[in-house]
Amino acid sequence: MHIKDALALWLENKPVAVQGKTFDPVTIEEVKFKTGDRMYWIRNNEDLCLSVDPESEEITLFHDLDEEIEIGDDLAVYSGQDFECSYVGECRIMDGEEELDKIVVRDYEGPDGQLLRAIEYIVSGEKTLLLGHIIPEEELTSV
């Protein structure tokens, strides 16, 4: 299934199988970057989050991290492994054209293609840590 087709189903609150498991959307956040690019963060009720970029057709499957980890400007350390910073940017969480929150996103690349994402919500003060990896669209199927 193509990523854009899966996104269309999720935006209609319909499930899609991801790596053979049904992924039911519970919350969907539309993230707008300063460049004008948009991404969607889709959560289910099992502490999993999909980061869907419809333009680059890239999808990353994340799970929440509850532990405290060392995060610096250039490096983050998790489970004794170094993750190097690959992206820092300010974004906005949108509801249509209404801005709900501003966030700072930091992505760190680690071994074996792992991605560590640190998100700081400016208005609410919430901080979220996610660990994930890119999945190919062949791992998305209809339910």
Tab-separated table of C-alpha atoms in Angstrom:
chain	number	residue	atom	x	y	z
A	1	MET	CA	0.000	0.000	0.000
A	2	HIS	CA	1.293	3.458	-0.838
A	3	ILE	CA	2.001	5.803	2.057
A	4	LYS	CA	-0.408	8.443	0.739
A	5	ASP	CA	-3.198	5.832	0.589
A	6	ALA	CA	-2.472	4.720	4.163
A	7	LEU	CA	-2.447	8.343	5.333
A	8	ALA	CA	-5.815	8.970	3.684
A	9	LEU	CA	-7.285	6.010	5.606
A	10	TRP	CA	-5.792	7.148	8.914
A	11	LEU	CA	-7.125	10.679	8.392
A	12	GLU	CA	-10.573	9.047	8.093
A	13	ASN	CA	-9.863	7.221	11.416
A	14	LYS	CA	-9.614	3.863	9.652
A	15	PRO	CA	-6.998	1.238	10.572
A	16	VAL	CA	-4.093	0.070	8.420
A	17	ALA	CA	-1.834	-2.893	9.150
A	18	VAL	CA	1.743	-1.855	9.894
A	19	GLN	CA	4.275	-4.675	9.909
A	20	GLY	CA	1.396	-7.142	10.138
A	21	LYS	CA	-0.315	-5.501	13.147
A	22	THR	CA	-3.446	-3.371	12.995
A	23	PHE	CA	-2.680	0.304	13.675
A	24	ASP	CA	-5.831	2.151	14.785
A	25	PRO	CA	-5.339	5.927	14.936
A	26	VAL	CA	-6.258	7.507	18.279
A	27	THR	CA	-4.738	10.972	17.813
A	28	ILE	CA	-3.426	12.708	14.722
A	29	GLU	CA	-1.256	15.810	14.911
A	30	GLU	CA	-0.555	17.851	11.812
A	31	VAL	CA	2.931	19.330	12.098
A	32	LYS	CA	3.865	22.324	9.967
A	33	PHE	CA	7.516	23.208	9.478
A	34	LYS	CA	8.878	26.695	8.821
A	35	THR	CA	9.654	25.535	5.282
A	36	GLY	CA	5.932	24.985	4.715
A	37	ASP	CA	6.316	21.199	4.684
A	38	ARG	CA	3.711	19.211	6.600
A	39	MET	CA	3.998	15.939	8.441
A	40	TYR	CA	1.495	13.878	10.401
A	41	TRP	CA	2.125	12.220	13.750
A	42	ILE	CA	-0.374	9.451	14.292
A	43	ARG	CA	-0.664	7.670	17.639
A	44	ASN	CA	-2.462	4.520	18.625
A	45	ASN	CA	-3.371	3.364	22.134
A	46	GLU	CA	-0.247	1.191	22.505
A	47	ASP	CA	2.418	3.923	22.903
A	48	LEU	CA	3.279	3.760	19.205
A	49	CYS	CA	3.572	6.763	16.931
A	50	LEU	CA	3.885	6.974	13.177
A	51	SER	CA	5.596	9.967	11.621
A	52	VAL	CA	4.225	10.252	8.103
A	53	ASP	CA	5.747	12.575	5.517
A	54	PRO	CA	3.430	12.462	2.490
A	55	GLU	CA	5.792	14.483	0.257
A	56	SER	CA	8.912	12.375	0.691
A	57	GLU	CA	6.738	9.281	1.156
A	58	GLU	CA	8.628	8.339	4.303
A	59	ILE	CA	7.101	6.735	7.339
A	60	THR	CA	8.818	6.143	10.660
A	61	LEU	CA	7.449	3.871	13.371
A	62	PHE	CA	8.289	5.103	16.877
A	63	HIS	CA	7.618	3.872	20.385
A	64	ASP	CA	7.636	6.050	23.492
A	65	LEU	CA	10.673	6.067	25.760
A	66	ASP	CA	9.931	6.600	29.434
A	67	GLU	CA	13.504	6.694	30.681
A	68	GLU	CA	15.589	9.805	31.131
A	69	ILE	CA	18.463	9.986	28.666
A	70	GLU	CA	21.336	12.349	28.018
A	71	ILE	CA	20.441	14.767	25.244
A	72	GLY	CA	22.884	17.377	24.014
A	73	ASP	CA	22.979	19.711	21.058
A	74	ASP	CA	25.097	17.343	18.957
A	75	LEU	CA	24.742	13.973	20.670
A	76	ALA	CA	22.269	11.855	22.624
A	77	VAL	CA	23.171	8.684	24.495
A	78	TYR	CA	20.656	5.868	24.855
A	79	SER	CA	21.393	2.328	26.100
A	80	GLY	CA	25.107	3.058	25.887
A	81	GLN	CA	24.896	3.959	22.210
A	82	ASP	CA	25.640	7.353	20.672
A	83	PHE	CA	23.033	9.037	18.492
A	84	GLU	CA	24.247	11.999	16.427
A	85	CYS	CA	22.008	15.013	15.869
A	86	SER	CA	20.746	15.128	12.298
A	87	TYR	CA	17.948	17.712	12.536
A	88	VAL	CA	16.778	20.531	14.797
A	89	GLY	CA	13.768	22.603	13.912
A	90	GLU	CA	10.831	24.574	15.199
A	91	CYS	CA	7.399	23.493	14.064
A	92	ARG	CA	3.772	24.184	14.824
A	93	ILE	CA	1.017	21.732	15.696
A	94	MET	CA	-1.955	22.689	13.560
A	95	ASP	CA	-5.694	22.109	13.510
A	96	GLY	CA	-6.521	23.257	10.010
A	97	GLU	CA	-5.197	26.809	9.986
A	98	GLU	CA	-5.301	27.212	13.789
A	99	GLU	CA	-2.003	26.834	15.648
A	100	LEU	CA	-2.365	24.642	18.753
A	101	ASP	CA	1.224	24.569	19.995
A	102	LYS	CA	4.802	25.291	18.979
A	103	ILE	CA	7.399	22.560	19.260
A	104	VAL	CA	11.109	22.031	18.950
A	105	VAL	CA	12.060	18.744	17.286
A	106	ARG	CA	15.499	17.182	17.542
A	107	ASP	CA	16.291	14.037	15.563
A	108	TYR	CA	19.326	11.918	16.375
A	109	GLU	CA	20.541	9.080	14.146
A	110	GLY	CA	21.913	5.999	15.785
A	111	PRO	CA	23.233	2.581	14.928
A	112	ASP	CA	21.327	0.225	12.653
A	113	GLY	CA	19.162	3.018	11.226
A	114	GLN	CA	17.525	3.845	14.545
A	115	LEU	CA	16.150	7.343	15.043
A	116	LEU	CA	15.766	9.047	18.408
A	117	ARG	CA	13.339	11.981	18.397
A	118	ALA	CA	13.119	14.515	21.229
A	119	ILE	CA	10.064	16.776	21.133
A	120	GLU	CA	9.490	19.786	23.376
A	121	TYR	CA	6.030	21.348	23.338
A	122	ILE	CA	6.561	25.040	24.077
A	123	VAL	CA	3.048	26.027	25.238
A	124	SER	CA	2.303	22.949	27.358
A	125	GLY	CA	5.914	22.356	28.464
A	126	GLU	CA	5.559	18.632	27.737
A	127	LYS	CA	8.607	16.699	26.554
A	128	THR	CA	8.457	13.453	24.607
A	129	LEU	CA	11.171	10.970	23.651
A	130	LEU	CA	10.629	8.469	20.861
A	131	LEU	CA	12.781	5.703	19.399
A	132	GLY	CA	12.053	4.298	15.974
A	133	HIS	CA	13.046	3.281	12.485
A	134	ILE	CA	11.907	3.943	8.928
A	135	ILE	CA	9.614	1.293	7.523
A	136	PRO	CA	9.102	0.551	3.831
A	137	GLU	CA	5.637	1.035	2.388
A	138	GLU	CA	5.550	-2.698	1.591
A	139	GLU	CA	4.937	-3.168	5.317
A	140	LEU	CA	1.628	-1.246	5.078
A	141	THR	CA	-1.416	-3.299	4.134
A	142	SER	CA	-5.182	-2.989	4.183
A	143	VAL	CA	-7.082	-4.382	7.133
